PDB file of C-alpha atoms in Angstrom:
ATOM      1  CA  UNK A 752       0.000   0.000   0.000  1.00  0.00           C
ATOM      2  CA  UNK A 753       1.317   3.280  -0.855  1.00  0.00           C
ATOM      3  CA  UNK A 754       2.661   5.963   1.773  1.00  0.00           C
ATOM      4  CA  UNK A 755       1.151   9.189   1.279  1.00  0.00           C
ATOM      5  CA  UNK A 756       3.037  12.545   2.483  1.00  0.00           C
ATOM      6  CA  UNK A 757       2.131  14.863   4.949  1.00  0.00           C
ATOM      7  CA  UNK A 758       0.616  17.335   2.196  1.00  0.00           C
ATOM      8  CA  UNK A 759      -1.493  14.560   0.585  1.00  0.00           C
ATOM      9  CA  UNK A 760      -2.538  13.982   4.339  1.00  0.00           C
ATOM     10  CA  UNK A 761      -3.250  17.607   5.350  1.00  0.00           C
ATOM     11  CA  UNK A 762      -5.030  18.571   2.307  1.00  0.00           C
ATOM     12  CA  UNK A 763      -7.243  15.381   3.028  1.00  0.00           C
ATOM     13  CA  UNK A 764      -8.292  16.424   6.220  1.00  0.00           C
ATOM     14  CA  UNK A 765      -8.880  19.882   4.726  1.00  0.00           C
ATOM     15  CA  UNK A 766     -11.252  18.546   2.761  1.00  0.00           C
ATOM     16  CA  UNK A 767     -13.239  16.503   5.357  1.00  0.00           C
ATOM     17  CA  UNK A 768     -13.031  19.479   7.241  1.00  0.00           C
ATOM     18  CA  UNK A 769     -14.741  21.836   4.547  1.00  0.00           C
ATOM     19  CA  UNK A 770     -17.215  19.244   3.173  1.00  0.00           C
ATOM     20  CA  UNK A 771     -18.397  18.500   7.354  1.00  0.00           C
ATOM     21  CA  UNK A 772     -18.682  22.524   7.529  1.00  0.00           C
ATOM     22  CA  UNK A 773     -21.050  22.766   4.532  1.00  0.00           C
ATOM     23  CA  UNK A 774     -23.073  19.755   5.611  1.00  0.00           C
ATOM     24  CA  UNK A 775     -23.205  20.955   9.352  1.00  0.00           C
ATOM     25  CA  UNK A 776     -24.483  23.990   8.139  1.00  0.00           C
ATOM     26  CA  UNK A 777     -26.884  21.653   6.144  1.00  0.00           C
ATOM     27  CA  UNK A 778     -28.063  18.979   8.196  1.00  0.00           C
ATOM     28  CA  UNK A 779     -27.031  20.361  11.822  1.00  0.00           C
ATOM     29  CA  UNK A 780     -24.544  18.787  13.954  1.00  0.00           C
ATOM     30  CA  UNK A 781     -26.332  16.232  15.656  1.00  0.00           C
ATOM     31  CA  UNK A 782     -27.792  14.801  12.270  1.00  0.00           C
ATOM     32  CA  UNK A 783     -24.291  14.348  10.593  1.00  0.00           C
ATOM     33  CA  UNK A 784     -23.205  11.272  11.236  1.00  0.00           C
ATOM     34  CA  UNK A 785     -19.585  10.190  10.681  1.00  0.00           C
ATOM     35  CA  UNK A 786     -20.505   7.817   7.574  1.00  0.00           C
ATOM     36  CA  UNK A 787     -22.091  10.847   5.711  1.00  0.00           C
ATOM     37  CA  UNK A 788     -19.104  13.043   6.616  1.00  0.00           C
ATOM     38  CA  UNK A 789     -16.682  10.816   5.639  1.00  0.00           C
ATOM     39  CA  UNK A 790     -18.715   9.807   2.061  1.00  0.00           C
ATOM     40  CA  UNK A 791     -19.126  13.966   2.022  1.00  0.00           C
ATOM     41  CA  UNK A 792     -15.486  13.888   1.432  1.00  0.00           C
ATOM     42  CA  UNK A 793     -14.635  10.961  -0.794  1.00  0.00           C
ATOM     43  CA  UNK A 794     -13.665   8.604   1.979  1.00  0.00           C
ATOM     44  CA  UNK A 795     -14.274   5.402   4.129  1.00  0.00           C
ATOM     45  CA  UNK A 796     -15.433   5.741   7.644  1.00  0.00           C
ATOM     46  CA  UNK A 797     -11.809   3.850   8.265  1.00  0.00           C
ATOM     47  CA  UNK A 798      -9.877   6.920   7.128  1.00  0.00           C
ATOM     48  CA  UNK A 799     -11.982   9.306   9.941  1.00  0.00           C
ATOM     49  CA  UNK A 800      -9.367   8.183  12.936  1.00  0.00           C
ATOM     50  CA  UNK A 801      -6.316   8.890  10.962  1.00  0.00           C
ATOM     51  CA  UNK A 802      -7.385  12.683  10.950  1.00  0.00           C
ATOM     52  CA  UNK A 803      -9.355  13.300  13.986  1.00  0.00           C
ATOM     53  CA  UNK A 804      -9.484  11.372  17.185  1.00  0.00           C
ATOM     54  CA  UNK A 805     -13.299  12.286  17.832  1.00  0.00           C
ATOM     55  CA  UNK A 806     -16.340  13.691  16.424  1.00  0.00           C
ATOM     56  CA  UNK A 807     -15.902  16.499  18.748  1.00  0.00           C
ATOM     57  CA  UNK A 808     -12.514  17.393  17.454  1.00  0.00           C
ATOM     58  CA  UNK A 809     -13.817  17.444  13.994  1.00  0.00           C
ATOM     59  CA  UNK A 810     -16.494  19.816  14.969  1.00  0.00           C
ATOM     60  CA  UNK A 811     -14.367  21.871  16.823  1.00  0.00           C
ATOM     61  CA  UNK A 812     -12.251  22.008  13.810  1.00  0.00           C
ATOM     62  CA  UNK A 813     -14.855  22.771  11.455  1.00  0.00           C
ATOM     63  CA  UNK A 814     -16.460  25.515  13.603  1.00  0.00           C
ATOM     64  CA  UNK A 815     -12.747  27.232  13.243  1.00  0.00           C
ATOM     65  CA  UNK A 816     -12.838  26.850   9.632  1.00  0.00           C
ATOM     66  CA  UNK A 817     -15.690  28.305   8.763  1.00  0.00           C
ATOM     67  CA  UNK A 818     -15.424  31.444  10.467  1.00  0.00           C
ATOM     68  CA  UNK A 819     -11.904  31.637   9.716  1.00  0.00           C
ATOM     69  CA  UNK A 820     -13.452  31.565   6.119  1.00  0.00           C
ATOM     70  CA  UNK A 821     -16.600  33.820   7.229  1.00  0.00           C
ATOM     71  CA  UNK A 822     -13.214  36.485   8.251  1.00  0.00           C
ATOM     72  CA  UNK A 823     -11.617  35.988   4.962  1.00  0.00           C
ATOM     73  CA  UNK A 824     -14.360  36.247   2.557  1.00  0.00           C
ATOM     74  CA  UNK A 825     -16.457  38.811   4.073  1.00  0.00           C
ATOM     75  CA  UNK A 826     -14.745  40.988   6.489  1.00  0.00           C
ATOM     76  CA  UNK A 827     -11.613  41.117   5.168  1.00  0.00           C
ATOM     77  CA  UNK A 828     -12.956  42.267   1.257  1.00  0.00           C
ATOM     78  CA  UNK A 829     -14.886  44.666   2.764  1.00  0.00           C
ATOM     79  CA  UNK A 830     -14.195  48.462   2.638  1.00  0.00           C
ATOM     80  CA  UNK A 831     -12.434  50.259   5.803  1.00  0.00           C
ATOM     81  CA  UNK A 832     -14.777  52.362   8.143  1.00  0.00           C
ATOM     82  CA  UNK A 833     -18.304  52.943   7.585  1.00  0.00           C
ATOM     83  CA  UNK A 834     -18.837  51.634   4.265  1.00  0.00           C
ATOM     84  CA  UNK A 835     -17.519  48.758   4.947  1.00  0.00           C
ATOM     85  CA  UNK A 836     -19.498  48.087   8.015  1.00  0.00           C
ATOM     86  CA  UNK A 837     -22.774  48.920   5.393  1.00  0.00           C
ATOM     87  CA  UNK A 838     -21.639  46.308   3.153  1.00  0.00           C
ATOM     88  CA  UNK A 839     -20.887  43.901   6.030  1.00  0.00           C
ATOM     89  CA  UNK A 840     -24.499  44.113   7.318  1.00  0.00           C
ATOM     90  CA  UNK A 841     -26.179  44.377   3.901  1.00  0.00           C
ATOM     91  CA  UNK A 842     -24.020  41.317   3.018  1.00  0.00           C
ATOM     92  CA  UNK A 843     -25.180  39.029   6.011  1.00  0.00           C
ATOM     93  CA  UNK A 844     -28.626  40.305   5.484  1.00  0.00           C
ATOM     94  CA  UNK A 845     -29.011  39.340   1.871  1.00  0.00           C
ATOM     95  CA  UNK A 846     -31.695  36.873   0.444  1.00  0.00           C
ATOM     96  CA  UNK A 847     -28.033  35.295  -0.982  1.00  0.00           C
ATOM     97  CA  UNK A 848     -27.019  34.507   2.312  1.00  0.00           C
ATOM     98  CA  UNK A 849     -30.540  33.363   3.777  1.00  0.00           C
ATOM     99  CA  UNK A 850     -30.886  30.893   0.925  1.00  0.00           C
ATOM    100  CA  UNK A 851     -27.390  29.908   0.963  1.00  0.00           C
ATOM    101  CA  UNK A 852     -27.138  28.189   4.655  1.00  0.00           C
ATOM    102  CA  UNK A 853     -24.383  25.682   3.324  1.00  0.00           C
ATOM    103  CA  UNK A 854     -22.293  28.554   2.542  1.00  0.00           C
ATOM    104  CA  UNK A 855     -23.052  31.174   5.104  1.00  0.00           C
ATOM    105  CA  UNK A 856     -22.528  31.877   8.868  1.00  0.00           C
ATOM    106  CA  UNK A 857     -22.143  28.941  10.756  1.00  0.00           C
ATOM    107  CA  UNK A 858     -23.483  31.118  13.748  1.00  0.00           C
ATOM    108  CA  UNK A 859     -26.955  31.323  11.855  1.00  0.00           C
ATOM    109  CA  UNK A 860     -26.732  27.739  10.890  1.00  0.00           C
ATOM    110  CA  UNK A 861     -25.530  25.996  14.399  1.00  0.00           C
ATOM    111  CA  UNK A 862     -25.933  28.305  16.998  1.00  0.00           C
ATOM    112  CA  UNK A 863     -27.905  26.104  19.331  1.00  0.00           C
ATOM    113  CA  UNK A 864     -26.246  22.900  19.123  1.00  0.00           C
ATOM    114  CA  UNK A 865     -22.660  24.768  19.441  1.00  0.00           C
ATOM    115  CA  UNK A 866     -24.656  25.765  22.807  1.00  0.00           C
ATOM    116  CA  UNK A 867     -24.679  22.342  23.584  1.00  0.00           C
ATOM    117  CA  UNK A 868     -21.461  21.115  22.629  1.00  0.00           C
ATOM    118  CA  UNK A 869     -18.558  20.546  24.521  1.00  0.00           C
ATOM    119  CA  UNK A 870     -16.222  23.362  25.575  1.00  0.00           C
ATOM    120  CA  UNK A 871     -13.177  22.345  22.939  1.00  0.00           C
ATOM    121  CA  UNK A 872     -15.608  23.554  20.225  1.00  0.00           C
ATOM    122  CA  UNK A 873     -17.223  26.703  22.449  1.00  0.00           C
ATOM    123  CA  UNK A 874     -14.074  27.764  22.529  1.00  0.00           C
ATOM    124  CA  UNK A 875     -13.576  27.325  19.241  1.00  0.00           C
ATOM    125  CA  UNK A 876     -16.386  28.993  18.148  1.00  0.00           C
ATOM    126  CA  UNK A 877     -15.088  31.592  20.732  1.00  0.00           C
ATOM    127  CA  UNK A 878     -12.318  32.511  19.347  1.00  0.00           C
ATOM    128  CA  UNK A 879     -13.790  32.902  15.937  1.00  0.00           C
ATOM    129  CA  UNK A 880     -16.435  34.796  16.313  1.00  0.00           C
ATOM    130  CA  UNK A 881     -14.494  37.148  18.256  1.00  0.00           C
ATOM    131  CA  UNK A 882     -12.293  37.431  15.272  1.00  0.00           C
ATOM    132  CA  UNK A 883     -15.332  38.558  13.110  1.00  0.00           C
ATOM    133  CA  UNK A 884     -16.565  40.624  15.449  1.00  0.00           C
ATOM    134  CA  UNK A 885     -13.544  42.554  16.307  1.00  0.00           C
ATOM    135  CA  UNK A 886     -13.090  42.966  12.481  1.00  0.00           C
ATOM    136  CA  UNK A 887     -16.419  44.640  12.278  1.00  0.00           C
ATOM    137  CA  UNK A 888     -15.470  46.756  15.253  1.00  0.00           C
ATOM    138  CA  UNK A 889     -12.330  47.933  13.784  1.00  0.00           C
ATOM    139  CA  UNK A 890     -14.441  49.657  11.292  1.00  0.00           C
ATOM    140  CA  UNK A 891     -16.873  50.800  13.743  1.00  0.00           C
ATOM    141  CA  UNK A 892     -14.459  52.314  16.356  1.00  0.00           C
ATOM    142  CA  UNK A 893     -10.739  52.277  14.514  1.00  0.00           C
ATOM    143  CA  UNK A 894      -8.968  54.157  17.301  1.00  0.00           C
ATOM    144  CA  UNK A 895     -10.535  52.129  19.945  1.00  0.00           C
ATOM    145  CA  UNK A 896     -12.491  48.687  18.690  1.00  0.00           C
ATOM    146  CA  UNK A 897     -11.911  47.420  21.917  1.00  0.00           C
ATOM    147  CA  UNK A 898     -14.399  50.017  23.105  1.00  0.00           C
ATOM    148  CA  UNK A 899     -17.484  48.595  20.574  1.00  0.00           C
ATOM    149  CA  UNK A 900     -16.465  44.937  21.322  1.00  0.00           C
ATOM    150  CA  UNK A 901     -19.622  43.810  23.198  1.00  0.00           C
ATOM    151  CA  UNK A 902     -21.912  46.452  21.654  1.00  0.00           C
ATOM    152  CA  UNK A 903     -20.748  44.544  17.915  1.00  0.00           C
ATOM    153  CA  UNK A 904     -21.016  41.038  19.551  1.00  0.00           C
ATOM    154  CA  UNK A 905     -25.000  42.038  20.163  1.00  0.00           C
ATOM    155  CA  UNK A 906     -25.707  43.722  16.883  1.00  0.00           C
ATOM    156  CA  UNK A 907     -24.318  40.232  15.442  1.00  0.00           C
ATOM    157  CA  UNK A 908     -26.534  38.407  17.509  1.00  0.00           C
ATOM    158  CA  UNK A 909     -29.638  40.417  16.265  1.00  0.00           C
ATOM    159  CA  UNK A 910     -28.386  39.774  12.784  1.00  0.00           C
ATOM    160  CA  UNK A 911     -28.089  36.291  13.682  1.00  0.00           C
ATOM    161  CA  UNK A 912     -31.591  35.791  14.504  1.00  0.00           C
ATOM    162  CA  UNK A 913     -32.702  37.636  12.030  1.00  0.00           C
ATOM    163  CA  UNK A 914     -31.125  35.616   9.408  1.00  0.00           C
ATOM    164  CA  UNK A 915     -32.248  33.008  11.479  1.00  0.00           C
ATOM    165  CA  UNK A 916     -35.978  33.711  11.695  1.00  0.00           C
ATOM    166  CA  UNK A 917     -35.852  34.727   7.679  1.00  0.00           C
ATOM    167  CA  UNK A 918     -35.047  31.273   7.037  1.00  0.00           C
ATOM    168  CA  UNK A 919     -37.908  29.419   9.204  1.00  0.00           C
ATOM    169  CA  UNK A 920     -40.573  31.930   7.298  1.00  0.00           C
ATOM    170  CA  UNK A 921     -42.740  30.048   4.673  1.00  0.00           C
ATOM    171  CA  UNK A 922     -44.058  33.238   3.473  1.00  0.00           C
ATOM    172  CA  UNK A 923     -41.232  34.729   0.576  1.00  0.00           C
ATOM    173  CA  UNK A 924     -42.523  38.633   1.012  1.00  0.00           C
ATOM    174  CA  UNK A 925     -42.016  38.809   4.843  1.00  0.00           C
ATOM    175  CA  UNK A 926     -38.774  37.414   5.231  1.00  0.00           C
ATOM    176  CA  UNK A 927     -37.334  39.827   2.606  1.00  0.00           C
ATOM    177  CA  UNK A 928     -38.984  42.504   4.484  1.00  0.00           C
ATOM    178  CA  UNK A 929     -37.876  40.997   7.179  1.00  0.00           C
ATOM    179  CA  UNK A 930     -34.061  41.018   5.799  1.00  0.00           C
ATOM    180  CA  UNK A 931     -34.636  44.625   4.942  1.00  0.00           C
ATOM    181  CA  UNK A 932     -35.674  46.051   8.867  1.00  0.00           C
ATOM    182  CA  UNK A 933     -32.758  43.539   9.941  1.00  0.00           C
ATOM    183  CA  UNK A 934     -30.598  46.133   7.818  1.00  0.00           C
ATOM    184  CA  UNK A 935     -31.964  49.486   8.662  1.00  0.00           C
ATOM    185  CA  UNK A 936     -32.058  48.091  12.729  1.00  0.00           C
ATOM    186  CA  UNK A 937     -28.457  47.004  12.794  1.00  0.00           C
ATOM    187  CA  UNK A 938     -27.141  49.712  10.718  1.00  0.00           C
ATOM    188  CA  UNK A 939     -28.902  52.121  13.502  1.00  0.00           C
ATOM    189  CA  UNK A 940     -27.781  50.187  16.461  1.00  0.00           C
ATOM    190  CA  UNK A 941     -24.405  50.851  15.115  1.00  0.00           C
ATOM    191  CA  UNK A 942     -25.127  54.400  14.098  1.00  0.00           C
ATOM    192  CA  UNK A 943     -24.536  54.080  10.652  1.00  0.00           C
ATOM    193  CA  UNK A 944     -26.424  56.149   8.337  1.00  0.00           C
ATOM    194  CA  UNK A 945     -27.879  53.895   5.440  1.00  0.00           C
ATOM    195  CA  UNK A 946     -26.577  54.916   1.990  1.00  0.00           C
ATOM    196  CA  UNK A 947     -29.986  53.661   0.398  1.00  0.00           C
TER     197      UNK A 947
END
């Protein structure tokens, strides 16, 4: 049997980690089982162990990744100061992003079972949503984010139940209006004046 290097092994458990992060999103924690994870990512059930010694780890893991890649692809394009906060909000708040859960927030997607996980992946999710947030309050406060921290963390939690709630809605009308007050609310709470 062949011997595969460490960057044939690393970008394997990239992989499982990226395809479990889409499908968490999907299906929620708790209904992702290892054998769907594993066939998410090309593999046996075998292979799991070689990359992560639990479920937990892998969720902990995954949680990382996708804010990591929440930071990268939304915070970090968008504009310095106040127009980059607009686009940040408007962004989050888009019918894209509500009927995109597989690629969106994992805060809007797993939020409650996160609650319920163990304290590897709180932490985890922690330390990444803390990274988002302190982007966004960079451009809120840039002399003093520190300052804005908590203030931020809540206006992400409204927009996190608002996404949330947008989602659950059967009727198409009212969660786009629904969307649209989630803008003009946040963008208040953080004192931004809307461009449109």
């Amino acid at each position: 049997m062949p011997r595969y290097g460490k960057e044939h092994k690393q970008a394997t458990r990239q992989r499982i980690v990226e395809t479990a992060g889409r499908r968490f999103k999907r299906d929620g924690i708790d209904g992702s089982g290892i054998a769907t994870l594993m066939a998410d990512a090309g593999l046996t059930n075998g292979a799991f162990y070689a990359h992560f010694a639990s479920k937990d780890d892998l969720v902990a893991t995954a949680v990382t990744d996708q804010l990591r890649a929440q930071y990268a692809n939304v915070i970090e394009q968008a504009a310095p100061g106040i127009a980059g906060l607009e686009q940040i909000v408007r962004w989050y708040l888009s019918p894209k992003h509500r009927d995109s859960p597989d690629d969106g927030c994992p805060s809007a997607a797993l939020l409650d079972e996160i609650g319920r996980c163990p304290d590897e992946t709180k932490q985890a999710y922690t330390d990444g949503v803390l990274a988002v947030i302190d982007g966004i309050a960079a451009r809120l406060a840039p002399a003093d984010p520190p300052s804005v921290r908590t203030k931020t963390l809540s206006v992400y939690a409204m927009m996190v139940g608002t996404l949330q709630l947008s989602r659950a809605l059967a009727d198409q009308r009212l969660s786009d209006e629904l969307l649209n007050e989630g803008i003009r609310n946040a963008l208040t709470l953080l004192g931004v004046q809307a461009s449109r």
